[in-house]
Short mmCIF file of C-alpha atoms in Angstrom, two decimals:
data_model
loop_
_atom_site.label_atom_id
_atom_site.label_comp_id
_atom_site.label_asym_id
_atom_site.label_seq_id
_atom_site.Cartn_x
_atom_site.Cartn_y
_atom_site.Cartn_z
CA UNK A 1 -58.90 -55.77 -53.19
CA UNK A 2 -57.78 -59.19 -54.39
CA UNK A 3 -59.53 -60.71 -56.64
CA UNK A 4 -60.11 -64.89 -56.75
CA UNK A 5 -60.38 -67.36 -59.28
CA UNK A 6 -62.69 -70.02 -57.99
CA UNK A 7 -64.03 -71.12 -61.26
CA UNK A 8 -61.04 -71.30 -63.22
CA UNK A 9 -61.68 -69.15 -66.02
CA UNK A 10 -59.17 -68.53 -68.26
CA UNK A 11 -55.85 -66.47 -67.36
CA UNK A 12 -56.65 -63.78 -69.87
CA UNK A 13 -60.05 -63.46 -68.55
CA UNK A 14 -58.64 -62.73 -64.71
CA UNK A 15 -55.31 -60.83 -65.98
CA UNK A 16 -58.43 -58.25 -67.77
CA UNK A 17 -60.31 -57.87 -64.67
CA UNK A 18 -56.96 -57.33 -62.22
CA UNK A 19 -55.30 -54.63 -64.95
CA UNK A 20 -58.54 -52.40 -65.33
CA UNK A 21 -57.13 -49.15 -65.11
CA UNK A 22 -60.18 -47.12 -64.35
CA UNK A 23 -59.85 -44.78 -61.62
CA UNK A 24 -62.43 -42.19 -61.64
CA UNK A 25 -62.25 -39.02 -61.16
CA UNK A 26 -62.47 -36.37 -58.82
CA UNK A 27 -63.67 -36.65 -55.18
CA UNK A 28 -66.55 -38.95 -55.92
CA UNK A 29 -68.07 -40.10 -59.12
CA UNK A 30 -71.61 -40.20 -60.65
CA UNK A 31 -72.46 -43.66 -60.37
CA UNK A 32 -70.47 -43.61 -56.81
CA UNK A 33 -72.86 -40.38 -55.68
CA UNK A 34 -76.31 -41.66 -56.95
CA UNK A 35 -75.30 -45.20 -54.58
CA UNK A 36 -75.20 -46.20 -51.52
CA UNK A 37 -73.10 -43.85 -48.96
CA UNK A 38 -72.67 -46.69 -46.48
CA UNK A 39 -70.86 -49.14 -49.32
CA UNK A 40 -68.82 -46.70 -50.41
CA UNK A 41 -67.22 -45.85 -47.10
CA UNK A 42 -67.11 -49.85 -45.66
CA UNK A 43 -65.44 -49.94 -48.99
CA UNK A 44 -62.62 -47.86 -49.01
CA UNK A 45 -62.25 -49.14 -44.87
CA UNK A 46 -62.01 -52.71 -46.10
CA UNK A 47 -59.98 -52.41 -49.56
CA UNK A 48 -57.10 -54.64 -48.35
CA UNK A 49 -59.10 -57.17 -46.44
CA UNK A 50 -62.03 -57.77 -49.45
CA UNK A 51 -61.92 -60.42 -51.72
CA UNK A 52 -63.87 -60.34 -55.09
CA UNK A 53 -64.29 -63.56 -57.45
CA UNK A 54 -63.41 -62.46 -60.90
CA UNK A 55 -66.34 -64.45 -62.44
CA UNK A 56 -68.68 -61.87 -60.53
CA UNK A 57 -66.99 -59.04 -62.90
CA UNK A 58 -67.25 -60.42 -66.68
CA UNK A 59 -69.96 -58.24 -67.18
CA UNK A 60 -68.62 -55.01 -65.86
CA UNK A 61 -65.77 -56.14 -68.09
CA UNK A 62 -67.89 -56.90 -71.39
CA UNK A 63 -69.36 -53.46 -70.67
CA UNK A 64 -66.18 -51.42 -70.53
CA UNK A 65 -65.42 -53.63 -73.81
CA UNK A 66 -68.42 -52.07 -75.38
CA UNK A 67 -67.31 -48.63 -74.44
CA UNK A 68 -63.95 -49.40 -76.04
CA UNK A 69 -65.52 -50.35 -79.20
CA UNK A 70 -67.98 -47.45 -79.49
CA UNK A 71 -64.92 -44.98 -78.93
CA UNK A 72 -64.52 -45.89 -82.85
CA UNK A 73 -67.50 -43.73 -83.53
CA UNK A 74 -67.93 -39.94 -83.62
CA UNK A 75 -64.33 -39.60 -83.23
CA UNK A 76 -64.25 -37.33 -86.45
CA UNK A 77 -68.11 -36.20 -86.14
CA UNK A 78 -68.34 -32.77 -85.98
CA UNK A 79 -70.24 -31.67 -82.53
CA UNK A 80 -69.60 -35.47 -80.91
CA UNK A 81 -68.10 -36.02 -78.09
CA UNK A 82 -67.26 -39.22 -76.89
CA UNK A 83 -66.11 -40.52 -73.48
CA UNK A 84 -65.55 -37.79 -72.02
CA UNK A 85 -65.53 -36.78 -68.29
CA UNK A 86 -67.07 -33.82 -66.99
CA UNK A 87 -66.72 -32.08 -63.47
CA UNK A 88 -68.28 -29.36 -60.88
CA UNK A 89 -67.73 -28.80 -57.40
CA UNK A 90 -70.11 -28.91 -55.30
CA UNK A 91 -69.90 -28.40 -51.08
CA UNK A 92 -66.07 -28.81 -51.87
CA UNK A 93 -65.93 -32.12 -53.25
CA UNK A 94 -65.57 -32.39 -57.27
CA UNK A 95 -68.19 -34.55 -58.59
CA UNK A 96 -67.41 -36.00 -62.15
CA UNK A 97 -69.14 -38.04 -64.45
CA UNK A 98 -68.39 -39.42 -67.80
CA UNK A 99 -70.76 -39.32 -71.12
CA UNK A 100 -70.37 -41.74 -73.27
CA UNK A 101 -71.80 -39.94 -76.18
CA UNK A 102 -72.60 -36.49 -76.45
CA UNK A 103 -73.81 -34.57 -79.23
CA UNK A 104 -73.68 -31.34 -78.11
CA UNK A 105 -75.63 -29.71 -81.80
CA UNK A 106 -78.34 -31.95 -81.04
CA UNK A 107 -78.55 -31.40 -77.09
CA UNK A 108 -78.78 -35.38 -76.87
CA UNK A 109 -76.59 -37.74 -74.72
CA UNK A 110 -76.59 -41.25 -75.09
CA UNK A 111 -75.56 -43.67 -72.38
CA UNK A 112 -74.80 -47.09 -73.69
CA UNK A 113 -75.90 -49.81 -71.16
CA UNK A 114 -74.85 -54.11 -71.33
CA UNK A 115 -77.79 -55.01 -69.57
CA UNK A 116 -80.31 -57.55 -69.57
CA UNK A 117 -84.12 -57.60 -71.12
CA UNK A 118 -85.92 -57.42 -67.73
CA UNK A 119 -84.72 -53.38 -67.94
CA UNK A 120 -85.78 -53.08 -71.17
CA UNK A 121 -88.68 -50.22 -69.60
CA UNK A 122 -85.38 -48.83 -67.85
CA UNK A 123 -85.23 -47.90 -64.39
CA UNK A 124 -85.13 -45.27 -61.30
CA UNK A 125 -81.18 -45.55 -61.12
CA UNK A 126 -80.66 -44.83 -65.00
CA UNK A 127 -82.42 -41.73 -64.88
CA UNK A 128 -81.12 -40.45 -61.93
CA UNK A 129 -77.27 -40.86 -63.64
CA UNK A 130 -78.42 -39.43 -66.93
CA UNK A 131 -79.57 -36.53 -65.23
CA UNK A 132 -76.95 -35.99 -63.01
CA UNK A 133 -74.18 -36.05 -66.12
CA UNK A 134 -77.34 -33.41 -68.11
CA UNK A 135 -76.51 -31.08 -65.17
CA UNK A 136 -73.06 -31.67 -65.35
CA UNK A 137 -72.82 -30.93 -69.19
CA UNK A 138 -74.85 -27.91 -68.22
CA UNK A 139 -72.24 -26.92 -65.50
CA UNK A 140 -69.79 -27.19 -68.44
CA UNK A 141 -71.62 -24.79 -70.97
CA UNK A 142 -73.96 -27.90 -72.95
CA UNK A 143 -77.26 -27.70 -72.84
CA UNK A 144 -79.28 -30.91 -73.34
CA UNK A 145 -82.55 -31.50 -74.19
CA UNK A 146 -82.89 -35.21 -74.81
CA UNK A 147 -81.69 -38.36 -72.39
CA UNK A 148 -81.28 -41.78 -73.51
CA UNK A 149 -79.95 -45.34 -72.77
CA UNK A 150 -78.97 -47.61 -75.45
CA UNK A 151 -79.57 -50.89 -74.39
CA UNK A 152 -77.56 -53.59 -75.59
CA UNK A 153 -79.36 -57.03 -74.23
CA UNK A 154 -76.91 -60.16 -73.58
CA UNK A 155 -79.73 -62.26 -72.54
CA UNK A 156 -81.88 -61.35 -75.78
CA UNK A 157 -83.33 -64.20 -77.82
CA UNK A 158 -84.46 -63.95 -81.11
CA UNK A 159 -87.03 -66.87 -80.76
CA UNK A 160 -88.76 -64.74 -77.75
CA UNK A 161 -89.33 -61.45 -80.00
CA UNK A 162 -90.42 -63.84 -83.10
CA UNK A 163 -93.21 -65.11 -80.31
CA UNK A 164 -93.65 -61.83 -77.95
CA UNK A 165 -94.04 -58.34 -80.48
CA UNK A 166 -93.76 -56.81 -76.52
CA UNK A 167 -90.13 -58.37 -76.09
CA UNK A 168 -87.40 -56.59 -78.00
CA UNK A 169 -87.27 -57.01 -81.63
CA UNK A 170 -83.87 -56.63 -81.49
CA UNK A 171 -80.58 -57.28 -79.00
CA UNK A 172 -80.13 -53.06 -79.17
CA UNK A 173 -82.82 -51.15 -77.91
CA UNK A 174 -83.21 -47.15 -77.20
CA UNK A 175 -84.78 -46.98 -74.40
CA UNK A 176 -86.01 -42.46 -73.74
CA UNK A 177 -85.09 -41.42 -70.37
CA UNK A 178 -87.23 -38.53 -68.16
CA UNK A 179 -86.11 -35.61 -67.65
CA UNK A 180 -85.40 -33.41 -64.73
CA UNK A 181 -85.58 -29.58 -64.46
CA UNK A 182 -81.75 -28.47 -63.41
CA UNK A 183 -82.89 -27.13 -60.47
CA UNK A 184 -84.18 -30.55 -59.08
CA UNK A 185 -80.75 -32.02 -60.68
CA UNK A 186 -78.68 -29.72 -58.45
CA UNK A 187 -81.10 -30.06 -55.38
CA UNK A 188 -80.23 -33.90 -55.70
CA UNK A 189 -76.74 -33.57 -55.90
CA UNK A 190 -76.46 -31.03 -53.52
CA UNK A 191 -78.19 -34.17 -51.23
CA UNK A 192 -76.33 -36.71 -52.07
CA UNK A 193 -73.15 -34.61 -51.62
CA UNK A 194 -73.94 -33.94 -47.91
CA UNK A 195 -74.90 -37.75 -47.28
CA UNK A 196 -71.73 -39.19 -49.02
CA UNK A 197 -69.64 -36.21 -46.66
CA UNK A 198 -71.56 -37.05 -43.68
CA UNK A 199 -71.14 -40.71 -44.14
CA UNK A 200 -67.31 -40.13 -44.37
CA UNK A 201 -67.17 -38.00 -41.53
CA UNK A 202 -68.04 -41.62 -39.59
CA UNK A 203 -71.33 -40.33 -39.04
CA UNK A 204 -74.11 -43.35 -39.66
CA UNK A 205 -76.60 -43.44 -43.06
CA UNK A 206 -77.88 -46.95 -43.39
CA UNK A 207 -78.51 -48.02 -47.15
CA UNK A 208 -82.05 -47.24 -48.19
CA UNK A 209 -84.48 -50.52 -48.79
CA UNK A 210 -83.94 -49.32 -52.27
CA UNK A 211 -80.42 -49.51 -51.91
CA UNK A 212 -80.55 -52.95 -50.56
CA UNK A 213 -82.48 -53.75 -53.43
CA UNK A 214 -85.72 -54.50 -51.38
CA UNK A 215 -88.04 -57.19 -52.86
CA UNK A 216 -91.03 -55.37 -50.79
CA UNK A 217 -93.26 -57.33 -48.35
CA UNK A 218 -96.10 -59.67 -49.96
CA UNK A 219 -99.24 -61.05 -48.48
CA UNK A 220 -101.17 -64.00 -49.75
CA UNK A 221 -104.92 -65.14 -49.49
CA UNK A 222 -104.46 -68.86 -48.39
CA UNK A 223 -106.49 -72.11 -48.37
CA UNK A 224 -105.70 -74.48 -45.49
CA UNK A 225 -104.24 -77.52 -46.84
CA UNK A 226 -103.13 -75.80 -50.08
CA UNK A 227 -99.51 -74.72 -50.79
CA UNK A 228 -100.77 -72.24 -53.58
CA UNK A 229 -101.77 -69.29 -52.89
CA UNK A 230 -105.76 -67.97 -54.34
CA UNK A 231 -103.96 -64.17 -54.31
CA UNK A 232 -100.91 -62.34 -53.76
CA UNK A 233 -100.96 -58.24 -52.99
CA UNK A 234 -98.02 -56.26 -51.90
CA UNK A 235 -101.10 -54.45 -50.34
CA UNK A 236 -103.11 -56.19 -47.67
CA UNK A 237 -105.92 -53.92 -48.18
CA UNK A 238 -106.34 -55.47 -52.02
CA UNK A 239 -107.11 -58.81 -50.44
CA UNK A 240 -110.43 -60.28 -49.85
CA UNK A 241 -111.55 -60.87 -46.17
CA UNK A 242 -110.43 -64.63 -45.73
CA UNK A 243 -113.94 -66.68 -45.47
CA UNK A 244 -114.16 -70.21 -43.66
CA UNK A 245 -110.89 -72.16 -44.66
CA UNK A 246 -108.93 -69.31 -45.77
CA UNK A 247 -106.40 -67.05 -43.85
CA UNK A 248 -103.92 -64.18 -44.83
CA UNK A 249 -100.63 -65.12 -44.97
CA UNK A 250 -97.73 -62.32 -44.67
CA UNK A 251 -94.26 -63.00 -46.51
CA UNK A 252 -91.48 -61.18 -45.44
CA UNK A 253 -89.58 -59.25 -48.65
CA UNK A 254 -85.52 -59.98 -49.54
CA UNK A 255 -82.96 -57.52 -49.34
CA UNK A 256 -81.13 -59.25 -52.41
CA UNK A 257 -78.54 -56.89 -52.77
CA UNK A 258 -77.54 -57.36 -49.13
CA UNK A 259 -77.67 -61.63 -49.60
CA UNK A 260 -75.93 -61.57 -52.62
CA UNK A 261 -74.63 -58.80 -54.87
CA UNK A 262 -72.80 -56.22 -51.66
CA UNK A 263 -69.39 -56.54 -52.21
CA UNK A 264 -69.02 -55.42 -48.39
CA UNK A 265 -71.57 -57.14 -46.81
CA UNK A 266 -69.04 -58.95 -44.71
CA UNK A 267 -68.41 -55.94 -42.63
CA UNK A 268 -72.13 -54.61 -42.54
CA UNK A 269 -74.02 -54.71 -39.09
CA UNK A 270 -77.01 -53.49 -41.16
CA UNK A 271 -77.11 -56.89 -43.41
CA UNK A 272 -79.93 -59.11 -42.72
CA UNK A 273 -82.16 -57.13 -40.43
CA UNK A 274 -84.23 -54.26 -41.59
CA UNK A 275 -82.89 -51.74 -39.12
CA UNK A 276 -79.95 -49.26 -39.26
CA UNK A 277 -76.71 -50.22 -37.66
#
């Protein structure tokens, strides 16, 4: 992949983002399994021919600069372990995944996130990686009882939680993840295992609306000759019946990830329409 500099951002900046040594681990990662099947194989395809704009990967970079900072702690805590990766085979791959912070006494593992505010409830994608790494700690002897993300904000402002006691009081929040019995864990890895295989076996599995980070249809109760709309509903059964003047108005959703955020989308016959390739 070659990465581009159309911003100019300082040397140091790009020469961080081309060295990153991460590799991974195993056949296919945690974060790689719970995502899209389809990007991951138009991926590896297209390696040589993508190009990536370094400014688009200061915050992965800030992030792994957070996990280099927290290896300072539990290093010499008894029953801590820290950044460690963990692995299990499963369907004859080897899945991995790597805790951040494990505390294997207390059956708790911490994930540390650099996210923004808007996740600050967290989200469907968070628990499904905690859970995956809870069964792997289980497939390595630890049992754990407790999930959560610590949530370090870079978009938090201090004036918004002196005005809002619902916005974060503070730019580090814990945010308590569900959990999953281990036999719904494994089912969903199991799952995600054969899609992943089947998807590098050429065979097709189109990215999921959630996966293509679907904004969702929308319709709106409008007035004729007014741009505002009285009501919007993602359900057009929550509307009123339109009386004299007034008419339902149906707005197509976004598929933001595909638009703007899909590293691949340049080789994607599934981009821009909402039907497989």
């Amino acid at each position: 992949m070659k990465i581009t500099n159309r911003f100019g951002l300082p040397e140091a900046i790009v020469l961080a983002v081309e060295r990153d040594t991460y590799t991974g681990g195993g056949d296919i990662t945690c974060t790689t399994l719970i995502d899209s099947p389809q990007i991951r194989v138009l991926g590896r395809k297209h390696k040589d021919e993508m190009e990536v704009d370094c400014s688009q990967m200061v915050f992965a970079l800030m992030g792994q600069a957070l996990h280099t900072v927290l290896e300072r702690a539990g290093l010499k805590e008894e029953g801590m372990v820290v950044e460690q990766r963990l692995f299990a085979e499963v369907n004859g791959w080897q899945v991995s995944g790597q805790v951040d912070r494990m505390h294997v006494s207390a059956g708790k593992l911490s994930d540390f996130k650099h996210t923004t505010v808007y996740k600050r409830h967290g989200n469907d994608g968070w628990t499904r990686q905690l859970n995956v790494l809870r069964w792997l700690a289980h497939m390595n002897g630890v049992e754990l009882t407790h999930l959560e993300v610590v949530a370090v904000f870079r978009d938090w402002k201090k004036r918004d939680a002196q005005r809002n006691p619902d916005y974060p009081q503070a730019p580090i929040m814990t945010i308590p993840v569900p959990l999953w019995s281990l036999e719904d864990a494994e089912e969903y890895v199991r799952e995600r295992v054969y899609l992943h295989q089947a998807a590098s076996r050429g065979e097709e599995v189109p990215c999921t609306d959630e996966e293509r980070w679907f904004s969702g249809n929308t319709y709106a109760l409008m007035k004729t000759g007014v741009k505002r709309a009285l009501k919007v509903s993602p359900d057009r059964s929550a509307l009123p019946e339109p009386t004299e003047g007034q008419y339902v108005e149906q707005r197509p959703g976004e598929y933001k990830r595909c638009d703007s955020f899909c590293d691949v989308q340049a080789y994607c016959t599934q981009r821009g329409n909402g039907d497989a390739p």
